[in-house]
Amino acid sequence: MKNIIYILNFLIFVSCNESSQIKNDLTELDLKGNVKSLVEFSYPKLSTNWEYKDIEYHFDNSGYLIKKIDFDYDTYTEFNFDDKNRISQGKQYSLNDSLMFNGIYKYENQKLKKREVLNLENEIVYSAEYTYSNPSNGTTLIEEKEYDQKNNLQRHSTILQNSKKQDIAWNEFNLEGKLMSRHDYKYNDKGNRIEYVKKDSTNELKWRVETKYNTDNLEIERILYNPKLDKKTIRISTYEFDNMENWIVKYQIQNNDTLKTFKRKIKYY
């Protein structure tokens, strides 16, 4: 069951709702040129020969996403999209390409209302339902409830989004409806997330992350604060670029030491 939580907890409300606010998906991902596909790999410290594929995108001629593959542990999940650029299906495979689970996304009035995860016998093993409300100032509150194959509630959370459909608050509750943790987000005027704060049920700070960007919307600095240790950690990101000015190598550096390297393989039409 642990492996299907990813299909099945993976959710992009921008993709699942109307997306007329963006020109196309290349714009949303800050990619330049007529990109056909992008694959991103990561190389952790001391393991530069270990190639882990993180994510893979495929785009049509107009720059819209037609397939997205997220790799997680010993599985990967392939997402397909409908003609309104919403996730329509998510299939989870083992790394030997054997189908394990099939996720179905159902919509009502352009909003995601339900996800169902089916096994190879076409039986529902997991489902999630969504309700929407509009508290104030153009915000949208999305309530998510997840159920097991016997329709028992397993998880309950809410997501508050601003008018740009950016997550600004995410709260998680226990099965009795008591708040367990809260996560708050702030953005700059370019839509980049500049702060993430995690608090527990008593509103005590557990973690804070501040992020800085350059004029090309690329992350250049991340400041992580651990209140338990009262310690700040600074991570710097530097880049190498291809001829289209898309980054193809990213170095994550802490205390003058490279913690992780990300590499991209980009194909153009």
mmCIF file of C-alpha atoms in Angstrom:
data_model
loop_
_atom_site.group_PDB
_atom_site.id
_atom_site.type_symbol
_atom_site.label_atom_id
_atom_site.label_comp_id
_atom_site.label_asym_id
_atom_site.label_seq_id
_atom_site.Cartn_x
_atom_site.Cartn_y
_atom_site.Cartn_z
ATOM 1 C CA MET A 1 0.000 0.000 0.000
ATOM 2 C CA LYS A 2 2.919 2.374 0.660
ATOM 3 C CA ASN A 3 3.873 2.474 -3.024
ATOM 4 C CA ILE A 4 0.394 3.449 -4.190
ATOM 5 C CA ILE A 5 0.195 6.387 -1.807
ATOM 6 C CA TYR A 6 2.295 8.333 -4.311
ATOM 7 C CA ILE A 7 -0.286 7.876 -7.290
ATOM 8 C CA LEU A 8 -2.413 8.439 -5.528
ATOM 9 C CA ASN A 9 -1.537 11.286 -3.311
ATOM 10 C CA PHE A 10 0.133 13.082 -6.174
ATOM 11 C CA LEU A 11 -2.127 15.923 -7.197
ATOM 12 C CA ILE A 12 -1.638 19.080 -9.257
ATOM 13 C CA PHE A 13 -4.685 21.290 -8.939
ATOM 14 C CA VAL A 14 -3.366 23.577 -11.673
ATOM 15 C CA SER A 15 -3.498 20.633 -14.050
ATOM 16 C CA CYS A 16 -6.733 19.273 -12.680
ATOM 17 C CA ASN A 17 -8.644 22.529 -12.869
ATOM 18 C CA GLU A 18 -8.968 25.070 -15.635
ATOM 19 C CA SER A 19 -5.541 26.255 -16.752
ATOM 20 C CA SER A 20 -6.379 29.247 -18.915
ATOM 21 C CA GLN A 21 -4.267 31.490 -16.676
ATOM 22 C CA ILE A 22 -1.024 30.158 -18.185
ATOM 23 C CA LYS A 23 0.121 30.432 -21.768
ATOM 24 C CA ASN A 24 1.245 26.799 -21.901
ATOM 25 C CA ASP A 25 3.103 24.282 -19.759
ATOM 26 C CA LEU A 26 6.537 25.300 -21.043
ATOM 27 C CA THR A 27 5.842 28.793 -19.715
ATOM 28 C CA GLU A 28 4.720 27.359 -16.385
ATOM 29 C CA LEU A 29 7.960 25.363 -16.107
ATOM 30 C CA ASP A 30 10.110 28.319 -17.262
ATOM 31 C CA LEU A 31 11.372 26.378 -20.292
ATOM 32 C CA LYS A 32 12.535 28.272 -23.371
ATOM 33 C CA GLY A 33 12.266 27.131 -26.984
ATOM 34 C CA ASN A 34 10.082 24.429 -28.510
ATOM 35 C CA VAL A 35 10.831 21.634 -26.036
ATOM 36 C CA LYS A 36 9.735 18.113 -26.981
ATOM 37 C CA SER A 37 10.806 16.275 -23.826
ATOM 38 C CA LEU A 38 12.733 16.779 -20.618
ATOM 39 C CA VAL A 39 14.233 14.181 -18.296
ATOM 40 C CA GLU A 40 15.801 15.161 -14.987
ATOM 41 C CA PHE A 41 18.320 13.034 -13.083
ATOM 42 C CA SER A 42 19.901 13.496 -9.659
ATOM 43 C CA TYR A 43 23.305 12.459 -8.368
ATOM 44 C CA PRO A 44 23.668 12.505 -4.572
ATOM 45 C CA LYS A 45 26.977 13.235 -2.910
ATOM 46 C CA LEU A 46 29.529 10.397 -3.072
ATOM 47 C CA SER A 47 27.313 8.547 -5.567
ATOM 48 C CA THR A 48 27.923 10.362 -8.837
ATOM 49 C CA ASN A 49 27.830 7.099 -10.803
ATOM 50 C CA TRP A 50 24.347 6.337 -9.526
ATOM 51 C CA GLU A 51 21.848 7.748 -11.982
ATOM 52 C CA TYR A 52 18.371 8.256 -10.556
ATOM 53 C CA LYS A 53 15.684 9.463 -12.925
ATOM 54 C CA ASP A 54 13.494 11.939 -11.027
ATOM 55 C CA ILE A 55 10.941 13.173 -13.519
ATOM 56 C CA GLU A 56 10.133 13.070 -17.219
ATOM 57 C CA TYR A 57 7.965 15.413 -19.306
ATOM 58 C CA HIS A 58 6.666 15.134 -22.871
ATOM 59 C CA PHE A 59 5.117 18.124 -24.672
ATOM 60 C CA ASP A 60 3.177 18.630 -27.885
ATOM 61 C CA ASN A 61 4.085 21.193 -30.589
ATOM 62 C CA SER A 62 2.116 23.889 -28.768
ATOM 63 C CA GLY A 63 4.027 23.443 -25.528
ATOM 64 C CA TYR A 64 1.297 21.613 -23.627
ATOM 65 C CA LEU A 65 2.070 18.647 -21.441
ATOM 66 C CA ILE A 66 0.887 15.343 -22.912
ATOM 67 C CA LYS A 67 2.665 12.954 -20.562
ATOM 68 C CA LYS A 68 4.382 13.227 -17.200
ATOM 69 C CA ILE A 69 6.264 10.434 -15.439
ATOM 70 C CA ASP A 70 7.201 10.731 -11.758
ATOM 71 C CA PHE A 71 9.672 8.173 -10.419
ATOM 72 C CA ASP A 72 9.387 7.120 -6.787
ATOM 73 C CA TYR A 73 11.512 4.447 -5.119
ATOM 74 C CA ASP A 74 11.039 1.200 -7.057
ATOM 75 C CA THR A 75 8.057 2.414 -9.088
ATOM 76 C CA TYR A 76 7.142 5.119 -11.536
ATOM 77 C CA THR A 77 3.825 6.787 -12.257
ATOM 78 C CA GLU A 78 2.823 7.875 -15.742
ATOM 79 C CA PHE A 79 0.215 10.630 -16.031
ATOM 80 C CA ASN A 80 -1.940 11.252 -19.100
ATOM 81 C CA PHE A 81 -3.951 14.402 -19.774
ATOM 82 C CA ASP A 82 -7.291 15.138 -21.401
ATOM 83 C CA ASP A 83 -8.037 17.795 -24.027
ATOM 84 C CA LYS A 84 -8.524 20.379 -21.250
ATOM 85 C CA ASN A 85 -5.003 19.775 -19.915
ATOM 86 C CA ARG A 86 -6.251 17.978 -16.807
ATOM 87 C CA ILE A 87 -4.823 14.738 -15.449
ATOM 88 C CA SER A 88 -7.126 11.999 -16.711
ATOM 89 C CA GLN A 89 -5.240 8.881 -15.712
ATOM 90 C CA GLY A 90 -2.256 7.874 -13.616
ATOM 91 C CA LYS A 91 -0.762 4.419 -14.083
ATOM 92 C CA GLN A 92 1.790 3.102 -11.624
ATOM 93 C CA TYR A 93 4.395 0.607 -12.853
ATOM 94 C CA SER A 94 7.256 -1.348 -11.350
ATOM 95 C CA LEU A 95 10.682 -0.538 -12.782
ATOM 96 C CA ASN A 96 10.430 -3.601 -15.046
ATOM 97 C CA ASP A 97 7.401 -1.865 -16.651
ATOM 98 C CA SER A 98 4.763 -4.133 -15.091
ATOM 99 C CA LEU A 99 1.492 -2.326 -14.450
ATOM 100 C CA MET A 100 0.571 -2.295 -10.759
ATOM 101 C CA PHE A 101 -2.252 0.211 -10.287
ATOM 102 C CA ASN A 102 -4.472 2.414 -12.430
ATOM 103 C CA GLY A 103 -5.655 5.801 -11.187
ATOM 104 C CA ILE A 104 -8.827 7.397 -12.591
ATOM 105 C CA TYR A 105 -9.543 11.116 -12.174
ATOM 106 C CA LYS A 106 -13.155 12.316 -12.286
ATOM 107 C CA TYR A 107 -14.285 15.935 -12.724
ATOM 108 C CA GLU A 108 -17.377 18.024 -12.171
ATOM 109 C CA ASN A 109 -17.710 21.639 -13.378
ATOM 110 C CA GLN A 110 -13.997 21.646 -14.315
ATOM 111 C CA LYS A 111 -12.963 20.661 -10.767
ATOM 112 C CA LEU A 112 -11.503 17.375 -9.621
ATOM 113 C CA LYS A 113 -14.160 15.594 -7.553
ATOM 114 C CA LYS A 114 -12.836 12.068 -7.123
ATOM 115 C CA ARG A 115 -9.813 9.841 -7.672
ATOM 116 C CA GLU A 116 -10.018 6.075 -7.732
ATOM 117 C CA VAL A 117 -7.097 3.646 -7.686
ATOM 118 C CA LEU A 118 -7.811 0.238 -9.211
ATOM 119 C CA ASN A 119 -5.754 -2.931 -9.037
ATOM 120 C CA LEU A 120 -5.249 -5.317 -11.953
ATOM 121 C CA GLU A 121 -8.569 -6.988 -11.122
ATOM 122 C CA ASN A 122 -10.264 -3.601 -11.602
ATOM 123 C CA GLU A 123 -11.110 -3.398 -7.899
ATOM 124 C CA ILE A 124 -10.958 -0.075 -6.046
ATOM 125 C CA VAL A 125 -8.144 -0.197 -3.474
ATOM 126 C CA TYR A 126 -8.017 3.511 -2.661
ATOM 127 C CA SER A 127 -10.151 6.577 -3.352
ATOM 128 C CA ALA A 128 -10.213 10.279 -2.551
ATOM 129 C CA GLU A 129 -13.041 12.805 -2.678
ATOM 130 C CA TYR A 130 -12.847 16.604 -2.921
ATOM 131 C CA THR A 131 -15.224 19.389 -1.944
ATOM 132 C CA TYR A 132 -14.740 23.093 -2.673
ATOM 133 C CA SER A 133 -15.766 26.341 -1.016
ATOM 134 C CA ASN A 134 -14.785 30.002 -1.290
ATOM 135 C CA PRO A 135 -14.057 31.500 2.157
ATOM 136 C CA SER A 136 -13.023 35.048 1.185
ATOM 137 C CA ASN A 137 -10.967 37.320 -1.077
ATOM 138 C CA GLY A 138 -11.028 34.948 -4.042
ATOM 139 C CA THR A 139 -9.552 32.024 -2.130
ATOM 140 C CA THR A 140 -10.630 28.425 -2.626
ATOM 141 C CA LEU A 141 -10.717 25.877 0.177
ATOM 142 C CA ILE A 142 -10.365 22.278 -0.983
ATOM 143 C CA GLU A 143 -11.194 19.490 1.431
ATOM 144 C CA GLU A 144 -9.669 16.092 0.646
ATOM 145 C CA LYS A 145 -10.788 12.834 2.249
ATOM 146 C CA GLU A 146 -9.066 9.556 1.420
ATOM 147 C CA TYR A 147 -10.550 6.094 1.876
ATOM 148 C CA ASP A 148 -9.301 2.518 1.797
ATOM 149 C CA GLN A 149 -10.825 -0.354 -0.197
ATOM 150 C CA LYS A 150 -13.480 -0.842 2.511
ATOM 151 C CA ASN A 151 -14.380 2.856 2.296
ATOM 152 C CA ASN A 152 -12.920 3.593 5.726
ATOM 153 C CA LEU A 153 -11.536 7.106 6.140
ATOM 154 C CA GLN A 154 -7.713 7.038 6.136
ATOM 155 C CA ARG A 155 -6.668 10.663 5.763
ATOM 156 C CA HIS A 156 -8.288 14.087 5.972
ATOM 157 C CA SER A 157 -6.708 17.349 4.852
ATOM 158 C CA THR A 158 -7.575 20.795 3.499
ATOM 159 C CA ILE A 159 -5.786 22.999 0.978
ATOM 160 C CA LEU A 160 -6.373 26.763 0.781
ATOM 161 C CA GLN A 161 -5.489 28.319 -2.572
ATOM 162 C CA ASN A 162 -5.294 31.957 -3.594
ATOM 163 C CA SER A 163 -6.871 33.422 -6.744
ATOM 164 C CA LYS A 164 -3.829 32.243 -8.759
ATOM 165 C CA LYS A 165 -4.461 28.649 -7.599
ATOM 166 C CA GLN A 166 -1.298 28.584 -5.531
ATOM 167 C CA ASP A 167 -1.377 26.617 -2.288
ATOM 168 C CA ILE A 168 -1.148 29.067 0.627
ATOM 169 C CA ALA A 169 -2.130 26.731 3.464
ATOM 170 C CA TRP A 170 -2.323 22.975 3.888
ATOM 171 C CA ASN A 171 -3.733 21.463 7.078
ATOM 172 C CA GLU A 172 -3.814 17.806 8.080
ATOM 173 C CA PHE A 173 -6.312 16.348 10.537
ATOM 174 C CA ASN A 174 -6.615 13.054 12.357
ATOM 175 C CA LEU A 175 -9.572 10.733 11.806
ATOM 176 C CA GLU A 176 -11.523 12.509 14.546
ATOM 177 C CA GLY A 177 -11.119 15.840 12.757
ATOM 178 C CA LYS A 178 -8.510 17.326 15.113
ATOM 179 C CA LEU A 179 -5.801 19.492 13.545
ATOM 180 C CA MET A 180 -2.459 17.659 13.539
ATOM 181 C CA SER A 181 -0.178 19.897 11.485
ATOM 182 C CA ARG A 182 -0.324 23.033 9.346
ATOM 183 C CA HIS A 183 1.816 24.152 6.435
ATOM 184 C CA ASP A 184 1.830 27.753 5.163
ATOM 185 C CA TYR A 185 3.326 29.141 1.940
ATOM 186 C CA LYS A 186 4.205 32.607 0.626
ATOM 187 C CA TYR A 187 5.029 33.680 -2.951
ATOM 188 C CA ASN A 188 6.682 36.621 -4.667
ATOM 189 C CA ASP A 189 5.065 38.673 -7.431
ATOM 190 C CA LYS A 190 6.436 36.240 -10.048
ATOM 191 C CA GLY A 191 4.660 33.286 -8.460
ATOM 192 C CA ASN A 192 7.763 31.701 -6.932
ATOM 193 C CA ARG A 193 7.414 30.167 -3.483
ATOM 194 C CA ILE A 194 9.601 32.177 -1.123
ATOM 195 C CA GLU A 195 8.612 30.750 2.255
ATOM 196 C CA TYR A 196 7.363 27.470 3.700
ATOM 197 C CA VAL A 197 6.457 27.167 7.374
ATOM 198 C CA LYS A 198 5.437 24.004 9.213
ATOM 199 C CA LYS A 199 3.711 24.135 12.607
ATOM 200 C CA ASP A 200 2.226 21.488 14.860
ATOM 201 C CA SER A 201 -1.289 21.339 16.331
ATOM 202 C CA THR A 202 -0.319 23.784 19.115
ATOM 203 C CA ASN A 203 0.966 26.319 16.539
ATOM 204 C CA GLU A 204 4.575 25.679 17.544
ATOM 205 C CA LEU A 205 7.082 26.211 14.748
ATOM 206 C CA LYS A 206 8.644 22.969 13.528
ATOM 207 C CA TRP A 207 10.413 24.072 10.354
ATOM 208 C CA ARG A 208 10.874 27.105 8.102
ATOM 209 C CA VAL A 209 12.351 27.320 4.612
ATOM 210 C CA GLU A 210 13.053 30.612 2.804
ATOM 211 C CA THR A 211 13.952 30.619 -0.889
ATOM 212 C CA LYS A 212 15.562 33.304 -3.061
ATOM 213 C CA TYR A 213 15.501 33.471 -6.876
ATOM 214 C CA ASN A 214 17.371 35.287 -9.629
ATOM 215 C CA THR A 215 15.764 37.343 -12.394
ATOM 216 C CA ASP A 216 15.240 34.170 -14.456
ATOM 217 C CA ASN A 217 13.096 32.615 -11.682
ATOM 218 C CA LEU A 218 15.802 30.098 -10.795
ATOM 219 C CA GLU A 219 16.386 29.244 -7.163
ATOM 220 C CA ILE A 220 19.766 30.532 -6.001
ATOM 221 C CA GLU A 221 19.550 30.247 -2.217
ATOM 222 C CA ARG A 222 17.574 28.223 0.303
ATOM 223 C CA ILE A 223 17.677 28.968 4.035
ATOM 224 C CA LEU A 224 16.481 26.162 6.288
ATOM 225 C CA TYR A 225 15.727 26.919 9.927
ATOM 226 C CA ASN A 226 15.371 24.188 12.555
ATOM 227 C CA PRO A 227 13.882 25.763 15.731
ATOM 228 C CA LYS A 228 14.656 22.674 17.804
ATOM 229 C CA LEU A 229 18.370 23.302 17.252
ATOM 230 C CA ASP A 230 17.932 27.051 16.692
ATOM 231 C CA LYS A 231 20.108 26.582 13.607
ATOM 232 C CA LYS A 232 20.059 27.995 10.075
ATOM 233 C CA THR A 233 21.447 26.071 7.131
ATOM 234 C CA ILE A 234 22.120 27.811 3.822
ATOM 235 C CA ARG A 235 22.115 25.954 0.504
ATOM 236 C CA ILE A 236 23.260 27.641 -2.695
ATOM 237 C CA SER A 237 22.260 26.578 -6.218
ATOM 238 C CA THR A 238 24.405 27.251 -9.295
ATOM 239 C CA TYR A 239 23.671 26.294 -12.912
ATOM 240 C CA GLU A 240 25.017 25.436 -16.342
ATOM 241 C CA PHE A 241 22.924 26.206 -19.447
ATOM 242 C CA ASP A 242 22.399 24.966 -22.996
ATOM 243 C CA ASN A 243 22.203 27.139 -26.124
ATOM 244 C CA MET A 244 18.485 27.819 -25.538
ATOM 245 C CA GLU A 245 19.295 29.202 -22.065
ATOM 246 C CA ASN A 246 17.605 26.309 -20.269
ATOM 247 C CA TRP A 247 19.589 24.940 -17.357
ATOM 248 C CA ILE A 248 21.023 21.469 -17.888
ATOM 249 C CA VAL A 249 23.131 21.102 -14.726
ATOM 250 C CA LYS A 250 22.263 22.301 -11.231
ATOM 251 C CA TYR A 251 24.614 22.107 -8.252
ATOM 252 C CA GLN A 252 23.230 22.224 -4.706
ATOM 253 C CA ILE A 253 25.997 23.487 -2.419
ATOM 254 C CA GLN A 254 26.250 23.711 1.362
ATOM 255 C CA ASN A 255 29.334 24.928 3.243
ATOM 256 C CA ASN A 256 31.292 24.917 -0.044
ATOM 257 C CA ASP A 257 30.475 21.242 -0.540
ATOM 258 C CA THR A 258 28.255 19.921 -3.356
ATOM 259 C CA LEU A 259 25.443 17.960 -1.722
ATOM 260 C CA LYS A 260 23.608 17.008 -4.874
ATOM 261 C CA THR A 261 23.838 17.461 -8.630
ATOM 262 C CA PHE A 262 20.839 17.542 -10.966
ATOM 263 C CA LYS A 263 21.171 17.006 -14.711
ATOM 264 C CA ARG A 264 18.653 17.484 -17.492
ATOM 265 C CA LYS A 265 18.360 15.923 -20.929
ATOM 266 C CA ILE A 266 16.266 18.212 -23.105
ATOM 267 C CA LYS A 267 15.073 17.396 -26.621
ATOM 268 C CA TYR A 268 13.651 20.062 -28.940
ATOM 269 C CA TYR A 269 11.309 19.874 -31.922
#
